[in-house]
JSON list of C-alpha atoms in Angstrom, two decimals:
[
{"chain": "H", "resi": 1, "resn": "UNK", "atom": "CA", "xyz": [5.86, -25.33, 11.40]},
{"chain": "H", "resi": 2, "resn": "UNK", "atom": "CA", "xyz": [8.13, -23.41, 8.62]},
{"chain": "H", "resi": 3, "resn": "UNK", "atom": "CA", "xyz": [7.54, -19.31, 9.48]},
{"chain": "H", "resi": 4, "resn": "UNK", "atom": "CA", "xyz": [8.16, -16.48, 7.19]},
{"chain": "H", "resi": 5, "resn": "UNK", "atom": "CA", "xyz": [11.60, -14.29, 7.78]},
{"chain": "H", "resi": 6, "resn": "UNK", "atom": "CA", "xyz": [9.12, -11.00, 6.87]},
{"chain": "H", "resi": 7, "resn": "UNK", "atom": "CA", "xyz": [5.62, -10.59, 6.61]},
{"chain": "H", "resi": 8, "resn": "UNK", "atom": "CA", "xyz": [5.37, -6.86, 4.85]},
{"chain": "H", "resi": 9, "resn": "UNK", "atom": "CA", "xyz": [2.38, -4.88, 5.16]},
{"chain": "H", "resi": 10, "resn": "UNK", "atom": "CA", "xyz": [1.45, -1.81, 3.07]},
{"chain": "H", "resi": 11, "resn": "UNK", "atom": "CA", "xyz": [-0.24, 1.01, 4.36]},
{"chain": "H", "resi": 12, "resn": "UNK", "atom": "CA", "xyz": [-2.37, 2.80, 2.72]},
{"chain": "H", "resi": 13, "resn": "UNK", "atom": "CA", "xyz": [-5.52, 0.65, 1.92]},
{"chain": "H", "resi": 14, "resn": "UNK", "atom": "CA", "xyz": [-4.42, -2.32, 4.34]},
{"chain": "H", "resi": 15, "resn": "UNK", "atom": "CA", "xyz": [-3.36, -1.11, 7.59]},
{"chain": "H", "resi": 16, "resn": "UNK", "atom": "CA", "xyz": [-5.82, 2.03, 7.00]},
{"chain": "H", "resi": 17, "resn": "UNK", "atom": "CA", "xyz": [-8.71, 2.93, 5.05]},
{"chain": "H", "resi": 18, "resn": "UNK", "atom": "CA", "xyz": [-7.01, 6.16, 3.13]},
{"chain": "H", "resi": 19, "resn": "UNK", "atom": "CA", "xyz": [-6.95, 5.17, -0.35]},
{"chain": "H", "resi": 20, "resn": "UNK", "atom": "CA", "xyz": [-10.47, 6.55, -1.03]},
{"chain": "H", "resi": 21, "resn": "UNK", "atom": "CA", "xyz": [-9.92, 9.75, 1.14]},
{"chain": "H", "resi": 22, "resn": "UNK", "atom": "CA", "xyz": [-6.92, 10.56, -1.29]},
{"chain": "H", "resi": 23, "resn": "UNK", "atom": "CA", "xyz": [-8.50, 9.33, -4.05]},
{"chain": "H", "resi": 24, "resn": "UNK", "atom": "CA", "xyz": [-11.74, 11.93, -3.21]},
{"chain": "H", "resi": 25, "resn": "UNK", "atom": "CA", "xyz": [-9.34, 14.57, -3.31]},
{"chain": "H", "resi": 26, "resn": "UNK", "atom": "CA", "xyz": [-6.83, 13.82, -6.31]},
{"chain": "H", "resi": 27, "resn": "UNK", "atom": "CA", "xyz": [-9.78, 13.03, -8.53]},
{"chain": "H", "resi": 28, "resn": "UNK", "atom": "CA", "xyz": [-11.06, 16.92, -7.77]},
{"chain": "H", "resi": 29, "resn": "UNK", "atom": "CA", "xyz": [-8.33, 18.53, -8.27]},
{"chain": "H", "resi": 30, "resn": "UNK", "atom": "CA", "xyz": [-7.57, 16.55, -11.62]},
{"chain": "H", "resi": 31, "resn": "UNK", "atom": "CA", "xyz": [-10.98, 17.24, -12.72]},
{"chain": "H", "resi": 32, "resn": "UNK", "atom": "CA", "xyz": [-10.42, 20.74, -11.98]},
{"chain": "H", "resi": 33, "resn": "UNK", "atom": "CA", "xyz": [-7.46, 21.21, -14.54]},
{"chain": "H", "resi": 34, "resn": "UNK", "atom": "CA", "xyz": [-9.26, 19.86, -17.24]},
{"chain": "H", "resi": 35, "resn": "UNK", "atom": "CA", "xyz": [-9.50, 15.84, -16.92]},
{"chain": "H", "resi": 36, "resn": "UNK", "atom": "CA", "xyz": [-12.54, 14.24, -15.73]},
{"chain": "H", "resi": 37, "resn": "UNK", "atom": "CA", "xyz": [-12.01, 11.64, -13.81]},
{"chain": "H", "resi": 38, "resn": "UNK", "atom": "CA", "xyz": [-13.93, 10.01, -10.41]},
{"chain": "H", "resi": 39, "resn": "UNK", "atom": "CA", "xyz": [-12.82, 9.04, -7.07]},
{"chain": "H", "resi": 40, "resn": "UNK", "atom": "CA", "xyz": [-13.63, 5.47, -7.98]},
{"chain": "H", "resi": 41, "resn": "UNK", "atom": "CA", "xyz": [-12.24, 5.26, -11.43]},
{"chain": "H", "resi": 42, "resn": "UNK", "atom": "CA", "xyz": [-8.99, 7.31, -9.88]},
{"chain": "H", "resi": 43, "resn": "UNK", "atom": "CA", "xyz": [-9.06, 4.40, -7.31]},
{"chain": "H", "resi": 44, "resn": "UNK", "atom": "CA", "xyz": [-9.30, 1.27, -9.24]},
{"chain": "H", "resi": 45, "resn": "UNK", "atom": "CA", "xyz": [-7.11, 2.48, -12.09]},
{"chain": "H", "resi": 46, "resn": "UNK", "atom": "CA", "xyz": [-4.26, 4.14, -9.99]},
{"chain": "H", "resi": 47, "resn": "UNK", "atom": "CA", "xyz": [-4.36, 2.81, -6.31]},
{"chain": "H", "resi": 48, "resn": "UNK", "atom": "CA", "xyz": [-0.91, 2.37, -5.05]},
{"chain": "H", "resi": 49, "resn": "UNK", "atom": "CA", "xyz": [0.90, 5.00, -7.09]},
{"chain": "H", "resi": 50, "resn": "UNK", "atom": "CA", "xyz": [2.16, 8.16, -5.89]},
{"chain": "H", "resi": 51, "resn": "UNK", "atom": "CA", "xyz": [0.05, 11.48, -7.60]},
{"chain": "H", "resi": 52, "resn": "UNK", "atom": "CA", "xyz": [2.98, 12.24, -9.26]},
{"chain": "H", "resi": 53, "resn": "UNK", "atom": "CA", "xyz": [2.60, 9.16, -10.64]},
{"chain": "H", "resi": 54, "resn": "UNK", "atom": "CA", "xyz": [-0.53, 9.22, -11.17]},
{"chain": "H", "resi": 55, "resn": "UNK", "atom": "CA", "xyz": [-0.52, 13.00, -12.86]},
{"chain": "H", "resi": 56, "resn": "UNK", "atom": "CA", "xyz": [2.38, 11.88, -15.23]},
{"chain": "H", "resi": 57, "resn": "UNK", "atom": "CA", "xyz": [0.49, 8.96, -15.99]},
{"chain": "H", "resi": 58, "resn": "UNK", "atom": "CA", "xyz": [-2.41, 10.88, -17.15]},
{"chain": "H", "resi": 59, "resn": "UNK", "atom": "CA", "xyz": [-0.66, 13.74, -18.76]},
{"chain": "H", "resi": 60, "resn": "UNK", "atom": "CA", "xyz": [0.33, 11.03, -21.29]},
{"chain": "H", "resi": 61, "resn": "UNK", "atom": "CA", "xyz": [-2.98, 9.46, -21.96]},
{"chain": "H", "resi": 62, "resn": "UNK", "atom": "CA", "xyz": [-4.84, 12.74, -21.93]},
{"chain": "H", "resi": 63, "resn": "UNK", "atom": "CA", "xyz": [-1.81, 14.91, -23.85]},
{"chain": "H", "resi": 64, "resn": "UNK", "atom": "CA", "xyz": [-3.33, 17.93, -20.94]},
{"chain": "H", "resi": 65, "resn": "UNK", "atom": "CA", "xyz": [-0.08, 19.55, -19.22]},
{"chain": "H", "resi": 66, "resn": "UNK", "atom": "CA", "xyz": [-0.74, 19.69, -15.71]},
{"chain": "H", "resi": 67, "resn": "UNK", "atom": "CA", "xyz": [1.24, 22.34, -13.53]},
{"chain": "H", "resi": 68, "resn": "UNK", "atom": "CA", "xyz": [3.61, 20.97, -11.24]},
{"chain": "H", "resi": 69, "resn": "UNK", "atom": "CA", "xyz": [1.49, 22.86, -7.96]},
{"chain": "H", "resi": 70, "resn": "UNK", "atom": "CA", "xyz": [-0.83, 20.12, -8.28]},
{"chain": "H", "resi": 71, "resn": "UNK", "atom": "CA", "xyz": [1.53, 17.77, -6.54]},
{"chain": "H", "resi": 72, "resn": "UNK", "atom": "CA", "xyz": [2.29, 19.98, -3.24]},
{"chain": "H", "resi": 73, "resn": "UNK", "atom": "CA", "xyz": [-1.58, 20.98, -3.24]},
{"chain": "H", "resi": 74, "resn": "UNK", "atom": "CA", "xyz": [-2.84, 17.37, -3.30]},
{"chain": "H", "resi": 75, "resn": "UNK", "atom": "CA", "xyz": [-0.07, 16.52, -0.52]},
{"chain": "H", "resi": 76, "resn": "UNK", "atom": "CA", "xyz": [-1.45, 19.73, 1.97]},
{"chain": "H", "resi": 77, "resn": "UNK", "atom": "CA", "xyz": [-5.00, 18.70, 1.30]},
{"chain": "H", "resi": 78, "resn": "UNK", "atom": "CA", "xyz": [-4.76, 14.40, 1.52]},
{"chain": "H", "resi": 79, "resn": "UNK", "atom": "CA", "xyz": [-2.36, 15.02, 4.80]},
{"chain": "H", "resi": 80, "resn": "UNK", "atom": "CA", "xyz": [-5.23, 17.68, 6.18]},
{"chain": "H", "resi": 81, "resn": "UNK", "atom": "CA", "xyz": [-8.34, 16.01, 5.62]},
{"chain": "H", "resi": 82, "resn": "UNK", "atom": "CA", "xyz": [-6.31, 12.21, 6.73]},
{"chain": "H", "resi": 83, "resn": "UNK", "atom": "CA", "xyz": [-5.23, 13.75, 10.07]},
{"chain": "H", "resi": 84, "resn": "UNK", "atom": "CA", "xyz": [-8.73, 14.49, 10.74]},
{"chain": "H", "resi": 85, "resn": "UNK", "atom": "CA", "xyz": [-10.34, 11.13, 9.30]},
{"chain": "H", "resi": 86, "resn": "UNK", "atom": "CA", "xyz": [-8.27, 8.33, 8.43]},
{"chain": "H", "resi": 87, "resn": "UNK", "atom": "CA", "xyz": [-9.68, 5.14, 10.20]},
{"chain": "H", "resi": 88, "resn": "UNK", "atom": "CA", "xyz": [-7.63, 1.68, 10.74]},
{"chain": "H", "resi": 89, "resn": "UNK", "atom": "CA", "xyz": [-9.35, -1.15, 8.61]},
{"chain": "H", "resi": 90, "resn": "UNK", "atom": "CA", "xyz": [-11.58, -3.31, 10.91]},
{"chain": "H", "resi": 91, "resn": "UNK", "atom": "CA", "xyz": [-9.39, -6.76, 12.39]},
{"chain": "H", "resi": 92, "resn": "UNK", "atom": "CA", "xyz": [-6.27, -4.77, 11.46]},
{"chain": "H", "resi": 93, "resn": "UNK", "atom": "CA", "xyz": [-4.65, -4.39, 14.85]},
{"chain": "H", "resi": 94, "resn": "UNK", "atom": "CA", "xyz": [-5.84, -8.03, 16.03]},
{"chain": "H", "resi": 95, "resn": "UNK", "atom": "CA", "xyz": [-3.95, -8.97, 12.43]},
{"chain": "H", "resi": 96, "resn": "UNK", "atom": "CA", "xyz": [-1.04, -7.04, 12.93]},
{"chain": "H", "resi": 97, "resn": "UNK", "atom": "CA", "xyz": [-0.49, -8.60, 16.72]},
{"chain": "H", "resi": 98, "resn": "UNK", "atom": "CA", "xyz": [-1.12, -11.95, 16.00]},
{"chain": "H", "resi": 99, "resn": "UNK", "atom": "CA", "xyz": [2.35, -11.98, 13.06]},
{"chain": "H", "resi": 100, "resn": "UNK", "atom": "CA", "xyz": [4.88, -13.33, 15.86]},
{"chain": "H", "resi": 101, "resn": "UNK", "atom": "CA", "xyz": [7.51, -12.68, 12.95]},
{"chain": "H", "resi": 102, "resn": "UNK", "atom": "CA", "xyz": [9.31, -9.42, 12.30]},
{"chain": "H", "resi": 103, "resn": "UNK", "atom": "CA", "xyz": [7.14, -7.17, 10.41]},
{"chain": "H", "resi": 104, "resn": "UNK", "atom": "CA", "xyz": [7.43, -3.44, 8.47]},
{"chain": "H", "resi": 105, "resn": "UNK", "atom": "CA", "xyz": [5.18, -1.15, 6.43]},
{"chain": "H", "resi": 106, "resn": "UNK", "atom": "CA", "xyz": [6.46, -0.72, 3.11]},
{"chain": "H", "resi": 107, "resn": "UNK", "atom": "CA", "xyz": [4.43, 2.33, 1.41]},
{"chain": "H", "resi": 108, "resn": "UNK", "atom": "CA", "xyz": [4.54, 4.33, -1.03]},
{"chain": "H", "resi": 109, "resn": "UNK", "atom": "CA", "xyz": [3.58, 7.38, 1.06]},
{"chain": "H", "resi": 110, "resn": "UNK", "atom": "CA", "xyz": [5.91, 9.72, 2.41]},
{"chain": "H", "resi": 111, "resn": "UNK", "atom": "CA", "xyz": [7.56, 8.35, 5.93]},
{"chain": "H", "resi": 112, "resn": "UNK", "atom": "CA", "xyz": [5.78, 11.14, 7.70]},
{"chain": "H", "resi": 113, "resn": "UNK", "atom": "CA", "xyz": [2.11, 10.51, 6.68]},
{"chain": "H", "resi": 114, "resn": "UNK", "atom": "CA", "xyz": [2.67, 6.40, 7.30]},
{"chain": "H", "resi": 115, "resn": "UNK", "atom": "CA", "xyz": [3.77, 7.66, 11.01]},
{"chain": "H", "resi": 116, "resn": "UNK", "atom": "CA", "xyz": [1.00, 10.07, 12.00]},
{"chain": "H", "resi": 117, "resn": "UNK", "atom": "CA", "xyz": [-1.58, 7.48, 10.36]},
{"chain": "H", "resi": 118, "resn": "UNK", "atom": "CA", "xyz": [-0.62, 5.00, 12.16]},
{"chain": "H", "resi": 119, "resn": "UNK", "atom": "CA", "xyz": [0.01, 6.79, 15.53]},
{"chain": "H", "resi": 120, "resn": "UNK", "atom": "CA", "xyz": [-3.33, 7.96, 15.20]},
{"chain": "H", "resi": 121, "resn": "UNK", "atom": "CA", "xyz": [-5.21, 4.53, 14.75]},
{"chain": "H", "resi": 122, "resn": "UNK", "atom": "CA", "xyz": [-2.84, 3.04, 17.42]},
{"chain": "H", "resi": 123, "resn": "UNK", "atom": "CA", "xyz": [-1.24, 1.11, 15.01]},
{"chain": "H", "resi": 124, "resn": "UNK", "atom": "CA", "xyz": [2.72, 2.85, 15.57]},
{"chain": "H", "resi": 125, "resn": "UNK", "atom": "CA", "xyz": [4.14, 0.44, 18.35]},
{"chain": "H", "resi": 126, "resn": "UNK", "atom": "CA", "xyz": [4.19, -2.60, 15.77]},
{"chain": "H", "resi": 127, "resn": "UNK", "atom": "CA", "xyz": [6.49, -0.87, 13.38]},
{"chain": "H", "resi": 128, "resn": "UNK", "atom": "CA", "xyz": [8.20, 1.57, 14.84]},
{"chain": "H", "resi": 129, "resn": "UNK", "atom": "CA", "xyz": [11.51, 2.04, 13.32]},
{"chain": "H", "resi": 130, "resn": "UNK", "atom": "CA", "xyz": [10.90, -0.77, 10.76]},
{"chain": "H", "resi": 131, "resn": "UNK", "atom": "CA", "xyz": [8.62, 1.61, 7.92]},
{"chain": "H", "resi": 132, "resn": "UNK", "atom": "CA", "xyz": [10.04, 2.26, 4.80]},
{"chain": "H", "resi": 133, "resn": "UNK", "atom": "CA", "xyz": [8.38, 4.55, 1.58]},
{"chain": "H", "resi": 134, "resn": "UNK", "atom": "CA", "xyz": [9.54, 4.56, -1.76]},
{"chain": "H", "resi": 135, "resn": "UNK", "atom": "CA", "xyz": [10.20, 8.16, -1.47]},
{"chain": "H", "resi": 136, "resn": "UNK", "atom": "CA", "xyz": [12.35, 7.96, 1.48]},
{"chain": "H", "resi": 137, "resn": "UNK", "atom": "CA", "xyz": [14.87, 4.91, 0.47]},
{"chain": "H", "resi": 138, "resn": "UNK", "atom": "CA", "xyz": [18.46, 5.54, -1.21]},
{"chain": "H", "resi": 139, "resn": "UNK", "atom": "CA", "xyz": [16.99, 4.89, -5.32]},
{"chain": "H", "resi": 140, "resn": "UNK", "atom": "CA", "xyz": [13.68, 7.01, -4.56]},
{"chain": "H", "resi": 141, "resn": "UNK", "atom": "CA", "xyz": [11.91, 4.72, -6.98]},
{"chain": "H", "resi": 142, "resn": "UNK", "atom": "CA", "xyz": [8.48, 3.75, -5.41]},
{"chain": "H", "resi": 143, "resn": "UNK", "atom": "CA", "xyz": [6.39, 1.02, -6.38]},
{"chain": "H", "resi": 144, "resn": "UNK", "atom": "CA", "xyz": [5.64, -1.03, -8.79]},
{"chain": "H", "resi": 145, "resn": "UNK", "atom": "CA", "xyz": [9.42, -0.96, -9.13]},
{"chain": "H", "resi": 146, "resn": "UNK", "atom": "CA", "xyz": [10.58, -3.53, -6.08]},
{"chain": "H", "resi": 147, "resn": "UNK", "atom": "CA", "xyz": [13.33, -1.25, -4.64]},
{"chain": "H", "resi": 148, "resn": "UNK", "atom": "CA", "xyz": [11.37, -0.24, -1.55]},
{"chain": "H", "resi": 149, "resn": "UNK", "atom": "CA", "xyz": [10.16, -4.19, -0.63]},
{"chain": "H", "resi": 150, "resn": "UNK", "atom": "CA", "xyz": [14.08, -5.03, -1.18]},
{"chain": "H", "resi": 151, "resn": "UNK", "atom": "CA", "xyz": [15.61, -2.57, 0.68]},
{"chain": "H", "resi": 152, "resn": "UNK", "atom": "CA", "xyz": [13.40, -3.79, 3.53]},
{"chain": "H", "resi": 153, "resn": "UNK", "atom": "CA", "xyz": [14.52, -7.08, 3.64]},
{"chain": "H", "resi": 154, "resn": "UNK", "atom": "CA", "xyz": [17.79, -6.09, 3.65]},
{"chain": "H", "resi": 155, "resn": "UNK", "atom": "CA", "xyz": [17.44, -3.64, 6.28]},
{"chain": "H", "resi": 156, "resn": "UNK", "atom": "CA", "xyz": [15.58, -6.61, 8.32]},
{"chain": "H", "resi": 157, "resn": "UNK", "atom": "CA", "xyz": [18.25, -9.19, 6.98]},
{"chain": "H", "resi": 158, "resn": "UNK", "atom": "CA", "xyz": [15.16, -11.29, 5.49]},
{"chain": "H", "resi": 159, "resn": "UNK", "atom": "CA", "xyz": [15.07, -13.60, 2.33]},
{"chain": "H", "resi": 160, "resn": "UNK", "atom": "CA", "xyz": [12.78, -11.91, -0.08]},
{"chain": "H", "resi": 161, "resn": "UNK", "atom": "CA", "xyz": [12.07, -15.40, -0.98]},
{"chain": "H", "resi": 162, "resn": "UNK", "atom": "CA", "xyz": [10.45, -16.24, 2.64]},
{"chain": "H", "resi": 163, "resn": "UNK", "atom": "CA", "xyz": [8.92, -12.67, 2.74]},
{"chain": "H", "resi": 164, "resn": "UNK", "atom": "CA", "xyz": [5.05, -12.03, 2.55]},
{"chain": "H", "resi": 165, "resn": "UNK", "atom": "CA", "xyz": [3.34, -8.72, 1.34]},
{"chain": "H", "resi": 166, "resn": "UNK", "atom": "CA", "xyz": [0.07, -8.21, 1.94]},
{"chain": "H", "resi": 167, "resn": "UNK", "atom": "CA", "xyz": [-0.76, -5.66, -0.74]},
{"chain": "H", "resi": 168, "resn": "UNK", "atom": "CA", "xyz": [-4.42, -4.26, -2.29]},
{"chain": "H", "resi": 169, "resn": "UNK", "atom": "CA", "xyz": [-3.03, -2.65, -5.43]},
{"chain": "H", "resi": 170, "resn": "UNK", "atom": "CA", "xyz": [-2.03, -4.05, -8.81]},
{"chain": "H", "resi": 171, "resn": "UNK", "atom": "CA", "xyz": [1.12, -1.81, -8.70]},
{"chain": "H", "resi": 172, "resn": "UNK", "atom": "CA", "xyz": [1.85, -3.06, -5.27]},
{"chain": "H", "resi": 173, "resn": "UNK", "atom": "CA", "xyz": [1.71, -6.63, -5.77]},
{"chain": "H", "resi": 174, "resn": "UNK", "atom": "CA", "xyz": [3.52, -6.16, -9.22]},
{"chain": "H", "resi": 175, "resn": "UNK", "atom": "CA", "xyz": [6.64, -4.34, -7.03]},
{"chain": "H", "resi": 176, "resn": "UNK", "atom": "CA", "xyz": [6.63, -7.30, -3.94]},
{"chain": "H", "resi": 177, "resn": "UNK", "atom": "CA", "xyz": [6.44, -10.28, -7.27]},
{"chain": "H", "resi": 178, "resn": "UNK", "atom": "CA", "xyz": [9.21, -8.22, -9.01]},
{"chain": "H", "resi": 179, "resn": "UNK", "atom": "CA", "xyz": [11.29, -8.54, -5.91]},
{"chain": "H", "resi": 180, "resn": "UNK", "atom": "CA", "xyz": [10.94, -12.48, -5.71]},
{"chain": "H", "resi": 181, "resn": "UNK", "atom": "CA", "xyz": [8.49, -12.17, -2.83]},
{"chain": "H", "resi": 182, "resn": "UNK", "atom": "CA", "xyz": [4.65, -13.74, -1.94]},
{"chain": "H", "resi": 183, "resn": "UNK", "atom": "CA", "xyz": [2.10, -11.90, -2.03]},
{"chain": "H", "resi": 184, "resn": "UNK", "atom": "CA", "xyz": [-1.47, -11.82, -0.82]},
{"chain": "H", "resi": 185, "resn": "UNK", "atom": "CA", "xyz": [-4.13, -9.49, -2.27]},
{"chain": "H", "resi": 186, "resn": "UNK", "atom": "CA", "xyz": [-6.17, -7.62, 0.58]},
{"chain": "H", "resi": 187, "resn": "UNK", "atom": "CA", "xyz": [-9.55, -6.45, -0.36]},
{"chain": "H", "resi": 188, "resn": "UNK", "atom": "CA", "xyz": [-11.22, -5.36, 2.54]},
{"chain": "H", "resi": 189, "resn": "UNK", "atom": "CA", "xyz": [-10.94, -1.11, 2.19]},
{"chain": "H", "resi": 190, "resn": "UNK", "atom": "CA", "xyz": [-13.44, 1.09, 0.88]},
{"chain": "H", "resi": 191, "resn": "UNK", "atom": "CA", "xyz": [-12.30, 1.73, -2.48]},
{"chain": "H", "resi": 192, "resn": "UNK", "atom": "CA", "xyz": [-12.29, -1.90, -3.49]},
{"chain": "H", "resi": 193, "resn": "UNK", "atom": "CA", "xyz": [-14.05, -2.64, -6.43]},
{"chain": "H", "resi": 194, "resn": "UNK", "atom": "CA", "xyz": [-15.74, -5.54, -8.46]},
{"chain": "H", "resi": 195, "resn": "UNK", "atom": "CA", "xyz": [-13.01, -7.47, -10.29]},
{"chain": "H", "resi": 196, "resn": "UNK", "atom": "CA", "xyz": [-10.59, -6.56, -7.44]},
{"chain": "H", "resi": 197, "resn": "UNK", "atom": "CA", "xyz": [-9.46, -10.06, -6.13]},
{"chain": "H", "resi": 198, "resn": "UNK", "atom": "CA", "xyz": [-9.16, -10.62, -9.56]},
{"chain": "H", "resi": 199, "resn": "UNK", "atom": "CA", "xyz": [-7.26, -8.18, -10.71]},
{"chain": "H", "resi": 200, "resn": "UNK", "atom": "CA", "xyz": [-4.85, -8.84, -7.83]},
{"chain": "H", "resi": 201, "resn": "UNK", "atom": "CA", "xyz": [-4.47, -12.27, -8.71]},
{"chain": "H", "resi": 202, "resn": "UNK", "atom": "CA", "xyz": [-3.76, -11.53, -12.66]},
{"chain": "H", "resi": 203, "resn": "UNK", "atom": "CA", "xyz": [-0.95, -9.09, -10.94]},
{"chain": "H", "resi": 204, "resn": "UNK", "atom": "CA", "xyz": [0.62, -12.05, -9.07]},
{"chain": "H", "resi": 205, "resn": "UNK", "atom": "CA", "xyz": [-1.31, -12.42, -5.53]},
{"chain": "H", "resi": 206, "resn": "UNK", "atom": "CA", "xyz": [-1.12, -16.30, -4.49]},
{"chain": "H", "resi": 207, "resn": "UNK", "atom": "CA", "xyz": [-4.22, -15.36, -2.77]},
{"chain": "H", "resi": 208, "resn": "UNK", "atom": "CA", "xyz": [-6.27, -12.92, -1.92]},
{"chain": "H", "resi": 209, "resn": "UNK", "atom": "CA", "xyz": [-8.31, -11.77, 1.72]},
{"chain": "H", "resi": 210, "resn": "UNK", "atom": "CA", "xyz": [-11.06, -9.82, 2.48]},
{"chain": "H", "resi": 211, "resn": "UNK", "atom": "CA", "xyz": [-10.88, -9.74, 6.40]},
{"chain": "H", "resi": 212, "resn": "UNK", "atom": "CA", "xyz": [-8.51, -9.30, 8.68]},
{"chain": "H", "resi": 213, "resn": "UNK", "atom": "CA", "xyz": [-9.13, -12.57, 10.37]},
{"chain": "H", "resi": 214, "resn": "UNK", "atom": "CA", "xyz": [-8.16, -14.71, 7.78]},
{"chain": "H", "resi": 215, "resn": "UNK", "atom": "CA", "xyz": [-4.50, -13.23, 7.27]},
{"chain": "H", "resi": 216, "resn": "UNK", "atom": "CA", "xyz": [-2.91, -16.11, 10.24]},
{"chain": "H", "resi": 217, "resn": "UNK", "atom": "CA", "xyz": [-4.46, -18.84, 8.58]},
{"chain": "H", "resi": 218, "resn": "UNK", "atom": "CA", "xyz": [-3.39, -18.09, 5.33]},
{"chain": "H", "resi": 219, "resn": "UNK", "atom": "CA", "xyz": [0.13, -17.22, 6.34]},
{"chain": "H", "resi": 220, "resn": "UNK", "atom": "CA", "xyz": [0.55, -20.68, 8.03]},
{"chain": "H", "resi": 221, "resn": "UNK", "atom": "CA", "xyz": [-1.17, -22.76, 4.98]},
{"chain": "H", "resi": 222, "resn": "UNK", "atom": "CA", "xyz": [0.71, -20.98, 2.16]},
{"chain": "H", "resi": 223, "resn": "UNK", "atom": "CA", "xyz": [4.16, -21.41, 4.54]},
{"chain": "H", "resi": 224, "resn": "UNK", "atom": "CA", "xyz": [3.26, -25.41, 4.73]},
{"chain": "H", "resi": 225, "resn": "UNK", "atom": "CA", "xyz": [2.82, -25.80, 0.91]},
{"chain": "H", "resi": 226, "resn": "UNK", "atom": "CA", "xyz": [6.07, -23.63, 0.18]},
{"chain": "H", "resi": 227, "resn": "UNK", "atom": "CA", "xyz": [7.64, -25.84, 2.66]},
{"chain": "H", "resi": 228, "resn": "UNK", "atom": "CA", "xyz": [6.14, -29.03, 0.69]},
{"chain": "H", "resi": 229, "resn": "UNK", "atom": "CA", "xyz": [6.61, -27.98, -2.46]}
]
């Protein structure tokens, strides 16, 4: 049976259920200086982007200037209030163990906060040494550019062609297509919302999953008809 070189996973929103805890906090703070915004809208508009992103993004659209102490005071309080709550995503370990191929987080969070997320949902020992964040990598361009998913597979000496992500974000699956890699949409965190699957799809997701359990399955049918095609 054909196997993938690289199956990639993303963090934040598909190894652990964070996106919504950030998403809590950056929509406060941006509603503080002067744009309204919720934790949901935040969520399904800008999942997957950094929140310097994110404030850039809406400085544009909303013509407010935004100080640049937003950035390090969303960072203290997402990395506080995650150390004390983040949660894996339910079937994500069982996932996780059952890819027999090489495997690595690519994130767009800072190399420290993947690490002490996953240490603390037990998740470390399957990608230790193989996690890699936009922020971290030589070009420091994060996702949706591809440079993080391609840097990966070089590091891991994998064909980007024969590489699976498994990302829940529009910019996410945009950076892993970019890069000449498959992707499959993950829906299965608490700040997905109606329209997701499709919206990952539109964004270039062969598929899309909404439990954990399904991820082997899908791996080995979508290898078969790449390997038929």
């Amino acid at each position: 049976m054909p196997q993938p070189d690289l199956v990639i996973f993303d963090c934040d929103g598909v190894l652990v259920d964070s996106e919504i805890i950030a998403a809590r906090i950056e929509a406060e703070l941006l509603t503080s200086a002067g744009y309204e915004i919720s934790a949901e809208e935040l969520a399904e508009t800008y999942a997957g982007l950094t929140f310097k992103d994110i404030m850039m993004r809406v400085e544009v659209k909303s013509a407010i200037p935004f100080q640049a102490s937003l950035i390090g005071r969303a960072e203290e309080l997402v990395d506080r209030k995650l150390r004390s709550d983040v949660r894996a995503i339910d079937g994500a370990r069982e996932a996780v163990a059952a890819v027999t191929v090489r495997r690595c987080v690519c994130s767009n969070s800072r190399t420290e906060r993947v690490e002490f997320m996953l240490e603390k949902v037990g998740l470390l020992p399957f990608f230790a040494g193989r996690i890699f964040s936009g922020l971290d990598i030589p070009s420091k361009k994060t996702k949706p550019a591809p440079d993080v998913f391609l840097y990966a597979a070089e590091r891991l000496n994998a064909d980007p062609k024969n590489t699976f992500v498994i990302e829940d974000s529009v910019h996410g699956v945009t950076g892993a297509r970019t890069a000449g890699m498959r992707v499959i949409g993950f829906t299965g965190a608490a700040h997905s919302y109606p329209g997701h699957a499709d919206a990952l799809t539109e964004a270039g997701a062969e598929t899309v999953i909404r439990r954990w359990a399904e991820l082997k399955s899908v791996i080995a049918a979508l290898s078969e008809w790449s390997a038929d095609a």
